[in-house]
Amino acid sequence: MGLRTKIGVAITATAALVAVIMGLVVHQRTAVNQLETARESIEARLGSAVEDHAAGVDRPRTLVNPERIPGPLRRAIDQGKRATYLDRDGSDPVLWAGSRLGRDTIVVRHPYTRQTEHLRDLDHDLWWAGGLGTAFACLVGVALATVAGRRLNASARTAERIARGDLTARLRPRGGKDEIARLIVAVNTMADALAARLRAEREVTSNIAHELRTPVAGLVAAAALLPEGRSAEMVRERARRLSDLMEDVLEVARLDGSAERAETDVRRLGELTRRAVGATAVPGDVEVRIVRDCLVETDGRRVERIVANLVTNAFRHGAAPVLAEVDDGLLRVRDGGPGFPRALLVSGPQRFRTGSGAGLGLGLTIAAGQARVLGARLTFANPEGGGAEATLDLTDSVRGPADDEG
C-alpha cells in the first residue's frame, strides 16, 4: 500500500469516525430535547385534567380509572407520584402521563409518532451529510496525499539517480518549511557533500596514478634489460601487473568524471566479441557462441574493453568453462565458478573490493563505467545451474540484423 493510499484511507476513516460520533451526539441530544418538550406539554395537560376532574368536569381526552395503562406508569401512580412514561411497545409510540386524585386515577396520553418520524428524518439527513462529508474528506485527503507523494517520489527518484552515479541530480526547493521541504534540502546537501568527496577522491586517485606512472614505466623498462632467468621473469611480470594496475586506476578516475564520451559507429556485435576474446590473455579457452548476430551503433573500443574485463574476471574469480554468447543485442559472459558474491548482486561492482578476497575489484568497476558511458545496461546474476553470468544489454543500440556466424 502506497503512501497516498495510506493517507487517503487514514483521512477517510477519521472523517467517517467523526461523522458517526457527531451523528450519534446530535441524535441523542435531539431525542432527549424532544422527550423533555413532550413531557412538559403532557404534564401541563395532566395538571389541567386533574383540576377539571376535581371541579367535576371531565374532558374527552382525559382517562379516569382506565383498565389498561403501562405497568411502569401504574406502579408510579400507585406510589402516589405524578409520572410520565413513553411506551414504545406498540406499532406507534405513545407518551402517557398520570396522577392520583383521591381514589381516582387520572391519565392522559399523546401520540409520539410525529417526534419519532422527525427523529428518523434527522437520522436520514445525518447519514447523507456524514457520507458526503466523508467523501469530500476522502477527495481532499487523496489530493493532499498526491501532492505529498509526488514530492516524496521526486526526492526518491533523485536519491536513486545519485546512487546510480549521477552527482548532478538535484531537487528544486519550494516554499515552505514542512518536513518534505527539509527532506529536499537534506537530499541536495547530501548530494553536494557526496559530489565533493568523490571529486576529491577522484583527484587524489588520478594524481597518485599519474605520479606513479613515470617510475612504473621506468621500472618496466629496467626489468626488460635484466638478463634472462627466473628472477628476471618474475620482476618483469610484477612490473607489467603494476603498470596495468596504474592504467586501470587512471581509467576508473576518468570514468568517474563526466568528460567521457562514446565515439559511435555501426559494428557487428559478434565481430566485436570475437576480437575482444581473442585479445584477452587468459589461461584458458573461451567459447564464443553467436545465437543471433546484429549491427549495433556503439563505441566498439569500449564494448571490447567490457568483454575483455568480463572474460578476465570469469577466469580470475570464476572457473572454466567460460562462454561469451551474443543473442541479438544481448551479450552474455558465463562461467562455471561459485557465482558472484551477494554484495555485488545487490550493490553492483565497487572498486577496491571483491568477494573473493583477491584483486582490487577494478575490472568489473571499469566494465560498469564503460557501459554507463555507452548508455547500456550491465547486470550480474547467478543462474540456477550454477556459475556467474554478466549481461551487457545493447538492445537500444541495435540497428539491424547481421548474418549468423557459427
Short mmCIF file of C-alpha atoms in Angstrom, two decimals:
data_model
loop_
_atom_site.label_atom_id
_atom_site.label_comp_id
_atom_site.label_asym_id
_atom_site.label_seq_id
_atom_site.Cartn_x
_atom_site.Cartn_y
_atom_site.Cartn_z
CA MET A 1 0.00 0.00 0.00
CA GLY A 2 1.49 3.31 -1.12
CA LEU A 3 1.77 6.44 0.99
CA ARG A 4 -1.02 8.17 -0.97
CA THR A 5 -3.38 5.28 -0.29
CA LYS A 6 -2.44 5.15 3.38
CA ILE A 7 -3.00 8.88 3.87
CA GLY A 8 -6.29 8.74 1.95
CA VAL A 9 -7.52 5.77 3.99
CA ALA A 10 -6.47 7.41 7.26
CA ILE A 11 -8.23 10.71 6.45
CA THR A 12 -11.34 8.90 5.20
CA ALA A 13 -11.51 6.67 8.26
CA THR A 14 -11.04 9.67 10.55
CA ALA A 15 -13.75 11.65 8.75
CA ALA A 16 -16.13 8.68 8.88
CA LEU A 17 -15.47 8.20 12.60
CA VAL A 18 -16.05 11.90 13.30
CA ALA A 19 -19.27 11.81 11.25
CA VAL A 20 -20.56 8.78 13.17
CA ILE A 21 -19.72 10.31 16.55
CA MET A 22 -21.29 13.65 15.64
CA GLY A 23 -24.36 11.86 14.28
CA LEU A 24 -24.78 9.89 17.49
CA VAL A 25 -24.40 13.03 19.62
CA VAL A 26 -26.90 15.00 17.53
CA HIS A 27 -29.35 12.09 17.52
CA GLN A 28 -29.11 11.64 21.28
CA ARG A 29 -29.45 15.33 22.11
CA THR A 30 -32.40 15.76 19.74
CA ALA A 31 -34.17 12.72 21.17
CA VAL A 32 -33.67 14.00 24.74
CA ASN A 33 -34.88 17.50 23.86
CA GLN A 34 -37.93 16.15 22.06
CA LEU A 35 -38.86 13.96 25.00
CA GLU A 36 -38.37 16.77 27.53
CA THR A 37 -40.54 19.11 25.47
CA ALA A 38 -43.25 16.47 25.06
CA ARG A 39 -43.17 15.66 28.78
CA GLU A 40 -43.55 19.33 29.73
CA SER A 41 -46.55 19.61 27.40
CA ILE A 42 -48.28 16.45 28.59
CA GLU A 43 -47.61 17.28 32.26
CA ALA A 44 -49.33 20.64 31.70
CA ARG A 45 -52.30 18.80 30.17
CA LEU A 46 -52.32 16.36 33.08
CA GLY A 47 -52.39 19.25 35.57
CA SER A 48 -55.37 20.81 33.76
CA ALA A 49 -57.12 17.41 33.64
CA VAL A 50 -56.66 16.88 37.39
CA GLU A 51 -58.02 20.35 38.16
CA ASP A 52 -61.02 19.81 35.86
CA HIS A 53 -61.79 16.41 37.43
CA ALA A 54 -61.60 17.93 40.91
CA ALA A 55 -64.12 20.53 39.71
CA GLY A 56 -66.36 17.78 38.37
CA VAL A 57 -65.55 18.41 34.70
CA ASP A 58 -64.03 15.56 32.66
CA ARG A 59 -62.64 16.34 29.23
CA PRO A 60 -62.98 13.80 26.38
CA ARG A 61 -59.21 13.06 26.18
CA THR A 62 -58.91 12.50 29.92
CA LEU A 63 -58.93 8.87 31.08
CA VAL A 64 -60.35 8.28 34.56
CA ASN A 65 -59.52 4.96 36.18
CA PRO A 66 -58.57 3.28 32.87
CA GLU A 67 -58.22 -0.50 32.93
CA ARG A 68 -55.14 -0.73 30.70
CA ILE A 69 -52.17 1.53 31.21
CA PRO A 70 -48.45 0.72 31.01
CA GLY A 71 -47.19 -1.19 34.06
CA PRO A 72 -44.36 1.21 34.99
CA LEU A 73 -46.79 4.13 34.92
CA ARG A 74 -49.35 2.28 37.11
CA ARG A 75 -46.71 1.40 39.69
CA ALA A 76 -45.55 5.01 39.89
CA ILE A 77 -49.16 6.25 40.29
CA ASP A 78 -49.88 3.66 42.99
CA GLN A 79 -46.94 5.08 44.93
CA GLY A 80 -48.66 8.46 44.86
CA LYS A 81 -46.41 10.01 42.22
CA ARG A 82 -47.25 12.10 39.20
CA ALA A 83 -45.37 10.35 36.38
CA THR A 84 -44.89 10.20 32.63
CA TYR A 85 -43.95 7.17 30.54
CA LEU A 86 -43.05 6.71 26.87
CA ASP A 87 -44.50 3.43 25.64
CA ARG A 88 -42.69 2.06 22.57
CA ASP A 89 -44.10 -1.49 22.70
CA GLY A 90 -46.82 -0.92 20.11
CA SER A 91 -46.55 -0.04 16.44
CA ASP A 92 -46.99 3.63 17.29
CA PRO A 93 -45.20 5.07 20.35
CA VAL A 94 -47.42 6.83 22.92
CA LEU A 95 -46.48 9.22 25.71
CA TRP A 96 -48.53 8.70 28.91
CA ALA A 97 -48.94 10.88 31.99
CA GLY A 98 -50.90 10.00 35.12
CA SER A 99 -51.62 11.09 38.66
CA ARG A 100 -53.77 10.08 41.65
CA LEU A 101 -56.68 12.24 42.82
CA GLY A 102 -58.26 10.70 45.88
CA ARG A 103 -59.32 7.24 44.84
CA ASP A 104 -59.33 8.09 41.14
CA THR A 105 -56.51 7.67 38.65
CA ILE A 106 -56.31 10.49 36.13
CA VAL A 107 -54.41 9.62 32.90
CA VAL A 108 -53.77 11.50 29.65
CA ARG A 109 -51.88 10.30 26.64
CA HIS A 110 -50.45 11.74 23.45
CA PRO A 111 -49.18 10.05 20.25
CA TYR A 112 -45.40 10.25 19.89
CA THR A 113 -45.39 9.40 16.17
CA ARG A 114 -44.56 12.87 14.90
CA GLN A 115 -41.48 13.13 17.10
CA THR A 116 -40.35 9.64 16.06
CA GLU A 117 -40.71 10.47 12.37
CA HIS A 118 -38.88 13.74 12.89
CA LEU A 119 -36.00 11.88 14.56
CA ARG A 120 -35.97 9.32 11.73
CA ASP A 121 -35.76 12.11 9.13
CA LEU A 122 -32.97 13.70 11.11
CA ASP A 123 -31.05 10.41 11.13
CA HIS A 124 -31.50 10.13 7.37
CA ASP A 125 -30.15 13.65 6.87
CA LEU A 126 -27.24 12.92 9.21
CA TRP A 127 -26.34 9.81 7.23
CA TRP A 128 -26.34 11.76 3.98
CA ALA A 129 -24.35 14.63 5.49
CA GLY A 130 -21.86 12.20 7.04
CA GLY A 131 -21.47 10.29 3.76
CA LEU A 132 -20.96 13.45 1.72
CA GLY A 133 -18.55 14.84 4.31
CA THR A 134 -16.58 11.59 4.34
CA ALA A 135 -16.44 11.53 0.53
CA PHE A 136 -15.26 15.14 0.45
CA ALA A 137 -12.64 14.40 3.12
CA CYS A 138 -11.52 11.40 1.08
CA LEU A 139 -11.06 13.57 -2.02
CA VAL A 140 -9.20 16.23 -0.06
CA GLY A 141 -7.06 13.56 1.62
CA VAL A 142 -6.19 11.91 -1.69
CA ALA A 143 -5.35 15.31 -3.20
CA LEU A 144 -3.09 16.22 -0.28
CA ALA A 145 -1.52 12.75 -0.31
CA THR A 146 -0.95 13.03 -4.07
CA VAL A 147 0.88 16.34 -3.67
CA ALA A 148 2.97 14.99 -0.81
CA GLY A 149 3.53 11.72 -2.66
CA ARG A 150 4.77 13.49 -5.77
CA ARG A 151 7.26 15.50 -3.75
CA LEU A 152 8.44 12.38 -1.94
CA ASN A 153 8.66 10.41 -5.21
CA ALA A 154 10.72 13.21 -6.72
CA SER A 155 13.06 13.03 -3.72
CA ALA A 156 13.28 9.24 -4.04
CA ARG A 157 13.99 9.38 -7.79
CA THR A 158 16.69 11.99 -7.26
CA ALA A 159 18.28 9.90 -4.49
CA GLU A 160 18.22 6.87 -6.83
CA ARG A 161 19.90 8.89 -9.58
CA ILE A 162 22.58 9.97 -7.12
CA ALA A 163 23.02 6.36 -6.01
CA ARG A 164 23.50 5.34 -9.67
CA GLY A 165 26.28 7.90 -10.00
CA ASP A 166 24.51 11.00 -11.35
CA LEU A 167 26.02 13.53 -8.98
CA THR A 168 24.43 16.45 -10.86
CA ALA A 169 20.90 15.40 -9.84
CA ARG A 170 19.25 17.93 -7.54
CA LEU A 171 15.78 18.68 -6.24
CA ARG A 172 14.18 22.06 -6.83
CA PRO A 173 13.34 23.62 -3.44
CA ARG A 174 9.89 25.10 -3.00
CA GLY A 175 8.42 27.44 -0.46
CA GLY A 176 7.52 26.13 2.94
CA LYS A 177 9.22 24.73 5.97
CA ASP A 178 7.46 21.39 6.30
CA GLU A 179 9.15 18.01 6.67
CA ILE A 180 9.26 17.40 2.90
CA ALA A 181 10.95 20.75 2.32
CA ARG A 182 13.54 19.80 4.93
CA LEU A 183 13.99 16.44 3.17
CA ILE A 184 14.60 18.22 -0.14
CA VAL A 185 17.25 20.43 1.44
CA ALA A 186 18.83 17.40 3.11
CA VAL A 187 18.97 15.44 -0.19
CA ASN A 188 20.57 18.37 -2.01
CA THR A 189 23.05 18.89 0.80
CA MET A 190 23.89 15.18 0.79
CA ALA A 191 24.40 15.23 -2.99
CA ASP A 192 26.69 18.28 -2.76
CA ALA A 193 28.75 16.69 0.00
CA LEU A 194 28.94 13.35 -1.83
CA ALA A 195 29.96 15.01 -5.08
CA ALA A 196 32.66 16.99 -3.31
CA ARG A 197 34.04 13.89 -1.60
CA LEU A 198 34.04 11.88 -4.83
CA ARG A 199 35.73 14.69 -6.72
CA ALA A 200 38.40 14.87 -4.05
CA GLU A 201 38.80 11.09 -4.09
CA ARG A 202 38.98 11.02 -7.90
CA GLU A 203 41.56 13.80 -7.95
CA VAL A 204 43.69 12.07 -5.34
CA THR A 205 43.45 8.74 -7.17
CA SER A 206 44.28 10.34 -10.51
CA ASN A 207 47.18 12.33 -9.09
CA ILE A 208 48.66 9.28 -7.39
CA ALA A 209 48.34 7.22 -10.57
CA HIS A 210 49.94 10.00 -12.66
CA GLU A 211 52.76 10.39 -10.18
CA LEU A 212 53.43 6.64 -10.22
CA ARG A 213 53.12 6.30 -13.98
CA THR A 214 56.59 7.56 -14.78
CA PRO A 215 58.51 5.49 -12.18
CA VAL A 216 56.46 2.40 -13.08
CA ALA A 217 57.29 2.90 -16.77
CA GLY A 218 60.93 3.17 -15.82
CA LEU A 219 60.61 0.01 -13.73
CA VAL A 220 59.14 -1.87 -16.69
CA ALA A 221 61.91 -0.63 -18.98
CA ALA A 222 64.58 -1.56 -16.43
CA ALA A 223 63.07 -5.01 -15.92
CA ALA A 224 63.26 -5.62 -19.67
CA LEU A 225 67.05 -5.09 -19.52
CA LEU A 226 67.63 -7.74 -16.87
CA PRO A 227 69.42 -10.91 -18.00
CA GLU A 228 67.15 -13.86 -18.68
CA GLY A 229 66.30 -16.01 -15.70
CA ARG A 230 63.57 -16.95 -13.30
CA SER A 231 64.11 -13.89 -11.10
CA ALA A 232 64.11 -11.52 -14.06
CA GLU A 233 60.91 -13.06 -15.41
CA MET A 234 59.23 -12.60 -12.02
CA VAL A 235 60.31 -8.96 -11.87
CA ARG A 236 59.06 -8.30 -15.41
CA GLU A 237 55.73 -9.99 -14.68
CA ARG A 238 55.22 -7.96 -11.48
CA ALA A 239 56.22 -4.76 -13.27
CA ARG A 240 53.67 -5.45 -16.03
CA ARG A 241 50.95 -6.09 -13.47
CA LEU A 242 51.82 -2.86 -11.67
CA SER A 243 51.72 -0.96 -14.97
CA ASP A 244 48.33 -2.48 -15.85
CA LEU A 245 47.06 -1.55 -12.39
CA MET A 246 48.11 2.07 -12.89
CA GLU A 247 46.29 2.20 -16.20
CA ASP A 248 43.18 0.70 -14.59
CA VAL A 249 43.26 3.25 -11.78
CA LEU A 250 43.57 6.08 -14.30
CA GLU A 251 40.67 4.67 -16.32
CA VAL A 252 38.49 4.42 -13.22
CA ALA A 253 39.31 8.05 -12.41
CA ARG A 254 38.32 9.13 -15.93
CA LEU A 255 35.09 7.11 -15.85
CA ASP A 256 34.13 8.69 -12.54
CA GLY A 257 34.06 12.05 -14.21
CA SER A 258 31.60 13.41 -16.74
CA ALA A 259 34.02 14.14 -19.62
CA GLU A 260 33.96 10.64 -21.15
CA ARG A 261 32.03 10.46 -24.41
CA ALA A 262 31.37 7.47 -26.65
CA GLU A 263 32.55 7.60 -30.28
CA THR A 264 29.94 5.52 -32.04
CA ASP A 265 29.81 3.75 -35.36
CA VAL A 266 27.88 0.75 -36.68
CA ARG A 267 29.64 -2.55 -35.88
CA ARG A 268 28.77 -6.23 -35.78
CA LEU A 269 28.44 -7.33 -32.19
CA GLY A 270 29.67 -10.84 -32.94
CA GLU A 271 32.86 -9.48 -34.51
CA LEU A 272 33.50 -7.18 -31.53
CA THR A 273 33.05 -10.12 -29.15
CA ARG A 274 35.47 -12.37 -31.06
CA ARG A 275 38.09 -9.63 -31.21
CA ALA A 276 37.80 -8.88 -27.51
CA VAL A 277 38.04 -12.56 -26.52
CA GLY A 278 40.95 -13.13 -28.89
CA ALA A 279 42.89 -10.20 -27.42
CA THR A 280 42.38 -11.36 -23.83
CA ALA A 281 45.42 -13.01 -22.31
CA VAL A 282 43.71 -15.54 -20.07
CA PRO A 283 44.94 -19.03 -19.16
CA GLY A 284 42.13 -20.98 -20.84
CA ASP A 285 39.80 -21.25 -23.82
CA VAL A 286 36.70 -19.16 -24.17
CA GLU A 287 33.79 -20.42 -26.26
CA VAL A 288 32.22 -17.73 -28.42
CA ARG A 289 28.64 -18.55 -29.40
CA ILE A 290 26.71 -16.38 -31.85
CA VAL A 291 23.00 -17.15 -31.49
CA ARG A 292 21.78 -14.11 -33.43
CA ASP A 293 24.26 -11.52 -34.61
CA CYS A 294 23.26 -7.91 -35.12
CA LEU A 295 24.54 -4.49 -36.08
CA VAL A 296 24.90 -2.07 -33.21
CA GLU A 297 25.67 1.63 -33.22
CA THR A 298 28.13 1.91 -30.37
CA ASP A 299 31.73 2.55 -29.39
CA GLY A 300 33.49 -0.63 -30.43
CA ARG A 301 36.58 0.01 -28.32
CA ARG A 302 34.53 0.35 -25.16
CA VAL A 303 32.49 -2.78 -25.93
CA GLU A 304 35.69 -4.76 -26.43
CA ARG A 305 37.03 -3.39 -23.15
CA ILE A 306 33.88 -4.52 -21.33
CA VAL A 307 34.02 -8.01 -22.84
CA ALA A 308 37.72 -8.37 -22.07
CA ASN A 309 37.21 -7.38 -18.44
CA LEU A 310 34.24 -9.74 -18.04
CA VAL A 311 36.18 -12.68 -19.51
CA THR A 312 39.25 -11.90 -17.42
CA ASN A 313 37.11 -11.67 -14.29
CA ALA A 314 35.46 -15.01 -15.17
CA PHE A 315 38.83 -16.78 -15.24
CA ARG A 316 40.31 -14.89 -12.30
CA HIS A 317 37.40 -15.27 -9.85
CA GLY A 318 35.30 -17.98 -11.51
CA ALA A 319 36.15 -21.21 -13.26
CA ALA A 320 36.00 -22.87 -16.66
CA PRO A 321 34.09 -23.34 -18.87
CA VAL A 322 33.72 -19.70 -19.90
CA LEU A 323 31.18 -18.80 -22.58
CA ALA A 324 30.70 -15.49 -24.42
CA GLU A 325 27.30 -15.52 -26.13
CA VAL A 326 25.75 -12.98 -28.49
CA ASP A 327 21.96 -13.09 -28.82
CA ASP A 328 20.72 -10.13 -30.83
CA GLY A 329 21.50 -7.06 -28.67
CA LEU A 330 22.41 -9.08 -25.56
CA LEU A 331 25.98 -10.13 -24.83
CA ARG A 332 26.39 -12.65 -22.00
CA VAL A 333 29.55 -13.93 -20.34
CA ARG A 334 29.09 -17.05 -18.20
CA ASP A 335 31.50 -19.13 -16.16
CA GLY A 336 31.32 -22.30 -14.05
CA GLY A 337 32.61 -20.82 -10.81
CA PRO A 338 30.90 -20.23 -7.46
CA GLY A 339 28.98 -17.20 -8.72
CA PHE A 340 29.04 -13.52 -7.88
CA PRO A 341 29.03 -12.54 -4.19
CA ARG A 342 25.72 -11.33 -2.80
CA ALA A 343 27.06 -7.82 -2.12
CA LEU A 344 27.89 -7.39 -5.81
CA LEU A 345 24.44 -8.59 -6.89
CA VAL A 346 22.80 -6.09 -4.52
CA SER A 347 25.01 -3.02 -4.87
CA GLY A 348 26.92 -3.65 -8.10
CA PRO A 349 30.71 -3.71 -8.51
CA GLN A 350 32.75 -1.49 -6.22
CA ARG A 351 36.34 -0.54 -6.60
CA PHE A 352 38.98 -1.91 -4.22
CA ARG A 353 36.57 -4.62 -3.13
CA THR A 354 35.97 -8.14 -4.41
CA GLY A 355 34.05 -11.03 -2.98
CA SER A 356 36.88 -13.48 -3.48
CA GLY A 357 39.37 -11.53 -1.42
CA ALA A 358 41.79 -11.28 -4.36
CA GLY A 359 42.40 -8.25 -6.57
CA LEU A 360 41.14 -4.70 -6.25
CA GLY A 361 37.78 -5.06 -7.93
CA LEU A 362 38.67 -2.66 -10.75
CA GLY A 363 37.81 -4.92 -13.69
CA LEU A 364 34.06 -5.02 -13.13
CA THR A 365 34.08 -1.40 -11.97
CA ILE A 366 35.64 -0.38 -15.30
CA ALA A 367 33.16 -2.56 -17.21
CA ALA A 368 30.23 -0.94 -15.41
CA GLY A 369 31.66 2.54 -16.02
CA GLN A 370 32.17 1.87 -19.73
CA ALA A 371 28.62 0.52 -20.01
CA ARG A 372 27.36 3.70 -18.36
CA VAL A 373 29.22 5.82 -20.95
CA LEU A 374 27.67 3.73 -23.73
CA GLY A 375 24.19 4.16 -22.27
CA ALA A 376 23.93 0.36 -21.98
CA ARG A 377 22.89 -1.80 -19.03
CA LEU A 378 25.32 -4.22 -17.40
CA THR A 379 23.69 -6.66 -14.99
CA PHE A 380 25.02 -9.52 -12.89
CA ALA A 381 23.27 -12.73 -11.84
CA ASN A 382 23.88 -16.23 -10.57
CA PRO A 383 21.93 -18.67 -12.83
CA GLU A 384 20.12 -21.62 -11.28
CA GLY A 385 22.54 -24.06 -12.89
CA GLY A 386 25.49 -22.51 -11.05
CA GLY A 387 28.27 -20.15 -12.02
CA ALA A 388 28.09 -16.44 -12.72
CA GLU A 389 26.52 -14.53 -15.61
CA ALA A 390 27.15 -10.94 -16.69
CA THR A 391 24.83 -9.48 -19.34
CA LEU A 392 25.56 -6.39 -21.43
CA ASP A 393 22.28 -5.08 -22.86
CA LEU A 394 22.82 -3.14 -26.09
CA THR A 395 19.29 -3.57 -27.45
CA ASP A 396 18.78 0.21 -27.59
CA SER A 397 21.78 0.44 -29.94
CA VAL A 398 20.70 -2.32 -32.36
CA ARG A 399 20.37 -1.01 -35.94
CA GLY A 400 19.58 -4.21 -37.78
CA PRO A 401 20.33 -7.94 -38.14
CA ALA A 402 23.58 -9.44 -39.35
CA ASP A 403 24.37 -12.83 -40.82
CA ASP A 404 24.72 -15.56 -38.20
CA GLU A 405 28.16 -16.95 -37.71
CA GLY A 406 28.72 -20.33 -36.13
#
